[in-house]
PDB file of C-alpha atoms in Angstrom:
ATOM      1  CA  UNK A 284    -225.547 -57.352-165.970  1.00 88.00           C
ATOM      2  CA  UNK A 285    -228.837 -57.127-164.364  1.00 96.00           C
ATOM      3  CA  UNK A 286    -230.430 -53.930-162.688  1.00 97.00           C
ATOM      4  CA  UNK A 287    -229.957 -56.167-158.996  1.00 98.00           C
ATOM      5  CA  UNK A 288    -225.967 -56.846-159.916  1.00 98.00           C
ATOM      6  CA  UNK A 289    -225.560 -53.599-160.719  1.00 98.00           C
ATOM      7  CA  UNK A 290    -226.898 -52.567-157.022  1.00 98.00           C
ATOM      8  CA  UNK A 291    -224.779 -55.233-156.015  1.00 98.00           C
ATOM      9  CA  UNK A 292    -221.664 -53.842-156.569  1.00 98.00           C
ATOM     10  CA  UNK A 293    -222.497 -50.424-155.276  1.00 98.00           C
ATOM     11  CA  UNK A 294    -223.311 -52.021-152.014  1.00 98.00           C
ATOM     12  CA  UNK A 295    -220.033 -54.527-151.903  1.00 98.00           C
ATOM     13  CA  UNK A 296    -218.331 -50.634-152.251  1.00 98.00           C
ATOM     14  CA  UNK A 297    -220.314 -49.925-149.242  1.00 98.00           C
ATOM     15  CA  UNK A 298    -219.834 -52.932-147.272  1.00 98.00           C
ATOM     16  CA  UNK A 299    -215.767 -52.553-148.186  1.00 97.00           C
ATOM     17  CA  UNK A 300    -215.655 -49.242-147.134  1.00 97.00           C
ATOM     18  CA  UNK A 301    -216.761 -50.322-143.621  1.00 96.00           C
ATOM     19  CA  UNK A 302    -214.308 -52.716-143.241  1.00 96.00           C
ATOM     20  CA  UNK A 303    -211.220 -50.873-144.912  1.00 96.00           C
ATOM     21  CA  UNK A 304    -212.056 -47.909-142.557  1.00 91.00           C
ATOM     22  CA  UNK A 305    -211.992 -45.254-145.572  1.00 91.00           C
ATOM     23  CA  UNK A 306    -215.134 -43.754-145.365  1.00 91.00           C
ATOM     24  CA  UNK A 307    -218.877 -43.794-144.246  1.00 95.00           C
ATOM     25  CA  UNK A 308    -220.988 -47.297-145.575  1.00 97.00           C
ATOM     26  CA  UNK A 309    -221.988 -45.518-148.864  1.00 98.00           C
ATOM     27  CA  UNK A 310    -221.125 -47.023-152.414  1.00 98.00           C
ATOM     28  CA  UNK A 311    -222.259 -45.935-156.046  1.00 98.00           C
ATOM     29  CA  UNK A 312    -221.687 -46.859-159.378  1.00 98.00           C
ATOM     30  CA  UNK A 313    -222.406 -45.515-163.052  1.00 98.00           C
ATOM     31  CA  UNK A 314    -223.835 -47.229-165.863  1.00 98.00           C
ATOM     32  CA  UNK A 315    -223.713 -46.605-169.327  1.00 98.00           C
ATOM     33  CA  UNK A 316    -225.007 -48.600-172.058  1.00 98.00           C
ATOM     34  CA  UNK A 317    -225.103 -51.666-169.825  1.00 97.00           C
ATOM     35  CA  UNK A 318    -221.645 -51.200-168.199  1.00 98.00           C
ATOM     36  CA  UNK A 319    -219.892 -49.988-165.104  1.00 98.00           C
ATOM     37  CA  UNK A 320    -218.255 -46.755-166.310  1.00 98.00           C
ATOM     38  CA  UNK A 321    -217.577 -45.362-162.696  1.00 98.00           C
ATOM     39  CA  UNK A 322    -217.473 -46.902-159.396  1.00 98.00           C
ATOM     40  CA  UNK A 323    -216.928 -44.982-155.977  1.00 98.00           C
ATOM     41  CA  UNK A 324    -217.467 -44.868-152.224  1.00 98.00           C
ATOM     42  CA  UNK A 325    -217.717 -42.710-149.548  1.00 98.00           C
ATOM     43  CA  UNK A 326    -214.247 -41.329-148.574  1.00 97.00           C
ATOM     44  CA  UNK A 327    -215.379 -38.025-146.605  1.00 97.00           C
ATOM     45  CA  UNK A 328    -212.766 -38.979-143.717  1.00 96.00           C
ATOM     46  CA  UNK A 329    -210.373 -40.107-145.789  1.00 96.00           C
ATOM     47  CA  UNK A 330    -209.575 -37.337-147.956  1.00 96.00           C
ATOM     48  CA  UNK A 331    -211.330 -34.856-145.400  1.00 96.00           C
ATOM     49  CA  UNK A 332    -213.632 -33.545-147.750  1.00 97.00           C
ATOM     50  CA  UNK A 333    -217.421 -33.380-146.974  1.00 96.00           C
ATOM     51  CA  UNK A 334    -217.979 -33.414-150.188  1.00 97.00           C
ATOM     52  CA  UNK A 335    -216.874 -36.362-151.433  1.00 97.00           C
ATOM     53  CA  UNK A 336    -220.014 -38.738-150.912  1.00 98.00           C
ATOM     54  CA  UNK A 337    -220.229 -42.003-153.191  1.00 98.00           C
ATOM     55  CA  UNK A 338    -222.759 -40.323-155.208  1.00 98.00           C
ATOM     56  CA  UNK A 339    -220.882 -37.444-155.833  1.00 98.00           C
ATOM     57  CA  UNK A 340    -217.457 -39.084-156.481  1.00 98.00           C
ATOM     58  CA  UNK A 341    -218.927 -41.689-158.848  1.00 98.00           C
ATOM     59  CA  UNK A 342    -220.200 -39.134-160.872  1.00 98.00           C
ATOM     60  CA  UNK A 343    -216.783 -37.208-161.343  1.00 98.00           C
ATOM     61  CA  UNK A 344    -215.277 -40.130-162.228  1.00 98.00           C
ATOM     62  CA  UNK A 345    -218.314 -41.150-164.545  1.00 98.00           C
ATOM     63  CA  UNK A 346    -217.709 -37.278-166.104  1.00 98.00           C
ATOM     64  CA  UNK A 347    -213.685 -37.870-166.277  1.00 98.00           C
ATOM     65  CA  UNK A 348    -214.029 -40.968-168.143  1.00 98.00           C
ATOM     66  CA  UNK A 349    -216.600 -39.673-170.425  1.00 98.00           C
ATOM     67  CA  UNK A 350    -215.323 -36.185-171.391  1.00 98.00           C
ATOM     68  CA  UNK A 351    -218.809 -34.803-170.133  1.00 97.00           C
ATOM     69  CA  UNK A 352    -220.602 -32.612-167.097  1.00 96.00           C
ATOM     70  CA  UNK A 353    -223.853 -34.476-167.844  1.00 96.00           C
ATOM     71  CA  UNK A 354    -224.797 -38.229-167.525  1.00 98.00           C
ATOM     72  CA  UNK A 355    -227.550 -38.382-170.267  1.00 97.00           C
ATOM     73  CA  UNK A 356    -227.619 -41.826-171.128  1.00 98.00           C
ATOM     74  CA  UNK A 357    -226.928 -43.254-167.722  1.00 98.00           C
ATOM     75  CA  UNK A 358    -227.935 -45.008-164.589  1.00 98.00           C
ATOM     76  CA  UNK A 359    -226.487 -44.618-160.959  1.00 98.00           C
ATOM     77  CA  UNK A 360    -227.222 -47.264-158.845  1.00 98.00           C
ATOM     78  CA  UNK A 361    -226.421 -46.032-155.073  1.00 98.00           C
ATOM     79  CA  UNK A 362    -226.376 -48.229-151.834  1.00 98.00           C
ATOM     80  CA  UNK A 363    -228.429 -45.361-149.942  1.00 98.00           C
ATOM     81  CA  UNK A 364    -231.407 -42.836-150.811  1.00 97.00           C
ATOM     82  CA  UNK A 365    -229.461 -39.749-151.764  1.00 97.00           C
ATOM     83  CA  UNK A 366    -228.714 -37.001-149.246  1.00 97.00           C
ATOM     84  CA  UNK A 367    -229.798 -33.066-150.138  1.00 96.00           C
ATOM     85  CA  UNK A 368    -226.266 -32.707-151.582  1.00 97.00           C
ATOM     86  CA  UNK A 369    -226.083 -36.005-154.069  1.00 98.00           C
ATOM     87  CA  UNK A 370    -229.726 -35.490-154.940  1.00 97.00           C
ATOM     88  CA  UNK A 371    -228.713 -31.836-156.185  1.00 97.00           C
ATOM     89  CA  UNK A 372    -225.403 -33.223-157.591  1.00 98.00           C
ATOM     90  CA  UNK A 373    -227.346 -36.191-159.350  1.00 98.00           C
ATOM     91  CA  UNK A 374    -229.756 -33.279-160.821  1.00 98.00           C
ATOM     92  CA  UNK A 375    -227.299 -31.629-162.404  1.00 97.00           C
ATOM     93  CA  UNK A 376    -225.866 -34.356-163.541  1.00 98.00           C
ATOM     94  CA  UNK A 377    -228.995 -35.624-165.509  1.00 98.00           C
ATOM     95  CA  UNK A 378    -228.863 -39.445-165.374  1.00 98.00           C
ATOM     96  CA  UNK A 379    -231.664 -40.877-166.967  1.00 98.00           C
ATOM     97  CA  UNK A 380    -232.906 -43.466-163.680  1.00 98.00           C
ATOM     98  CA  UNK A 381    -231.582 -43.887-160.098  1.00 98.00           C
ATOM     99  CA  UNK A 382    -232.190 -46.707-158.320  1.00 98.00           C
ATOM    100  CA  UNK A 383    -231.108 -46.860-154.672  1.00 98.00           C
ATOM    101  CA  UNK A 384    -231.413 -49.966-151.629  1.00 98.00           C
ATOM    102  CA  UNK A 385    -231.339 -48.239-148.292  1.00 98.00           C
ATOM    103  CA  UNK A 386    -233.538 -45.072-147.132  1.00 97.00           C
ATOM    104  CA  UNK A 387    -232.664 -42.157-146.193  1.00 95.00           C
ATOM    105  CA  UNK A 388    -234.718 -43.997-142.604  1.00 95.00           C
ATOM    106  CA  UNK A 389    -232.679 -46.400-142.570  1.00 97.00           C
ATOM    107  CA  UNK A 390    -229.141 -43.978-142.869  1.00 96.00           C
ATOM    108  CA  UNK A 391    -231.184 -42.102-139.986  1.00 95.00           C
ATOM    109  CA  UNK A 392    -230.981 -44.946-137.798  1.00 96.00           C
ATOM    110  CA  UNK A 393    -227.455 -45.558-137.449  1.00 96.00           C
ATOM    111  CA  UNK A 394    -226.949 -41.545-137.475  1.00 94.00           C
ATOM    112  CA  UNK A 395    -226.516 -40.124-141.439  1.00 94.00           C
ATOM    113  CA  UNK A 396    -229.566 -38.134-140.635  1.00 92.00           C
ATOM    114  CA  UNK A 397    -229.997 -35.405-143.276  1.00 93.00           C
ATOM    115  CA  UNK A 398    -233.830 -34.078-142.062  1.00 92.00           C
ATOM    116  CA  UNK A 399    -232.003 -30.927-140.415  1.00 94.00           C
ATOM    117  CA  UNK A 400    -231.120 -29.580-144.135  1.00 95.00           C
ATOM    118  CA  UNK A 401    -234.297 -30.475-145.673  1.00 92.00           C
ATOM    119  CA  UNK A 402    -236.154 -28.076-142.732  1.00 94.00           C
ATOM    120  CA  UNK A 403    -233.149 -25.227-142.973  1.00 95.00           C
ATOM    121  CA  UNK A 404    -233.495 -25.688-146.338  1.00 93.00           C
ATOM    122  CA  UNK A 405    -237.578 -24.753-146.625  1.00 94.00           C
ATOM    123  CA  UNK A 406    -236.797 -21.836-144.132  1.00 96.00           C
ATOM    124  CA  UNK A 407    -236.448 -18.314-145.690  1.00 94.00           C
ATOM    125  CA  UNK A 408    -232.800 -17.231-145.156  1.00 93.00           C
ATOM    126  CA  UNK A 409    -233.520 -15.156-141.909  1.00 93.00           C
ATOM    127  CA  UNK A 410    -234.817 -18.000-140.359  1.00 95.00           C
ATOM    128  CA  UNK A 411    -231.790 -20.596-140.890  1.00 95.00           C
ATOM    129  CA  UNK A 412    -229.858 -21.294-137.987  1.00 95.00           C
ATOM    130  CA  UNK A 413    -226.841 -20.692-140.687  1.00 94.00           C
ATOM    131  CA  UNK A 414    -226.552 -17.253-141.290  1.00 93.00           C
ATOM    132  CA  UNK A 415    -226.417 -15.777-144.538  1.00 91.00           C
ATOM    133  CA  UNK A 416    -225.276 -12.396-145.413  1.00 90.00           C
ATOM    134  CA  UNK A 417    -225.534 -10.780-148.780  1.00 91.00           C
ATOM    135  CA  UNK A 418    -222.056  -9.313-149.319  1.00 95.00           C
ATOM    136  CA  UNK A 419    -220.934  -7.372-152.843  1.00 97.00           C
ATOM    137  CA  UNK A 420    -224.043  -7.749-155.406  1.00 95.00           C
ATOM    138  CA  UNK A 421    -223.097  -5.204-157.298  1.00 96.00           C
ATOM    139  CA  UNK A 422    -219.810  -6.402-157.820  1.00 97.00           C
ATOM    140  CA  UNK A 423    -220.244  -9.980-158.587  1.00 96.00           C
ATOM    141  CA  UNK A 424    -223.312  -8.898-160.950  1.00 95.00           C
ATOM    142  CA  UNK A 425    -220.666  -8.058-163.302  1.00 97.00           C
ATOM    143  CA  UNK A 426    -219.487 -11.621-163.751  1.00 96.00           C
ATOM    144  CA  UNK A 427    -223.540 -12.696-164.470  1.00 95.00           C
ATOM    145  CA  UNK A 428    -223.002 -10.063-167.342  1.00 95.00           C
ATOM    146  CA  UNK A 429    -220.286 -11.051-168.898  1.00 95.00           C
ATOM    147  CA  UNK A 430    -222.175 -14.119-168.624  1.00 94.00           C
ATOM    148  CA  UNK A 431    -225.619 -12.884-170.464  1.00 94.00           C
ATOM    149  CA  UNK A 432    -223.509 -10.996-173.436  1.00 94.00           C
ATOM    150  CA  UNK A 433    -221.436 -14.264-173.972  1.00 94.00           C
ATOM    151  CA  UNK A 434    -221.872 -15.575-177.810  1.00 93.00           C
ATOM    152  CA  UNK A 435    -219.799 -18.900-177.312  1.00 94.00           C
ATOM    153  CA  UNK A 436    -220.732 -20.154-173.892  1.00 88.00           C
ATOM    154  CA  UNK A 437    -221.754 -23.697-173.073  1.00 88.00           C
ATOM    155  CA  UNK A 438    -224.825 -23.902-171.880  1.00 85.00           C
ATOM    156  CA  UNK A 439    -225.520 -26.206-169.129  1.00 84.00           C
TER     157      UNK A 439
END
């Protein structure tokens, strides 16, 4: 399959998601080595999860079926630019290419607008209209510890 019919599928998910009422018009797939290892959409208010974005649930199925946290070796092809949240999961992830169709603009325009974390997001942490409150450093630095002296970790 070409680069195009790969996009086409992740935006039939997204165009089927609409129309089955399971979730927001987003689709994404995973490609390895030329084929579809992983294919998801949006199901946010299905499963009532903000988390679970196309981007984000193609790539834990694209990590289930390949024993794997990381996505060296692949493409995701995703029906919309990512938001903050799948760009950060698609980061970690480390695909090698992502190729998207719609813009974040466009997602803007029908009311996926994402802008409002980008500016909280360049704010320092005083500033956010989130609050956040250091709690327990001490405490938890133990775990970052254990962590450091490790011999057999994984790194990642």
């Amino acid at each position: 399959m070409s680069d195009k019919e790969f996009m086409q599928e992740a935006i039939e998910l997204s165009v089927n998601n609409v129309k089955s009422r399971k979730g927001g018009p987003f689709g994404a797939v995973v490609v390895k080595d030329g084929k579809i290892i992983a294919r998801a959409a949006n199901s946010v208010t299905l499963t009532n999860d903000p988390t679970a974005h196309a981007e984000v649930n193609a790539i834990r199925e694209a990590c289930r079926v390949l024993n794997t946290f990381q996505l060296t070796g692949c493409e995701i092809y995703t029906s919309c630019e990512p938001c903050p949240m799948c760009l950060g999961a698609i980061y970690w992830a480390r695909p090698d290419r992502v190729f998207y169709a719609n813009t974040k603009k466009d997602a803007a325009e029908i009311n996926f607008d994402d802008d409002f974390i980008y500016q909280e997001i360049a704010k320092p942490l005083n500033e956010r209209n989130m609050k956040f409150i250091q709690l327990s450093r001490e405490e938890a630095l133990v775990a970052f510890d254990e962590w450091k002296k490790k011999s057999d970790k994984i790194e990642y």
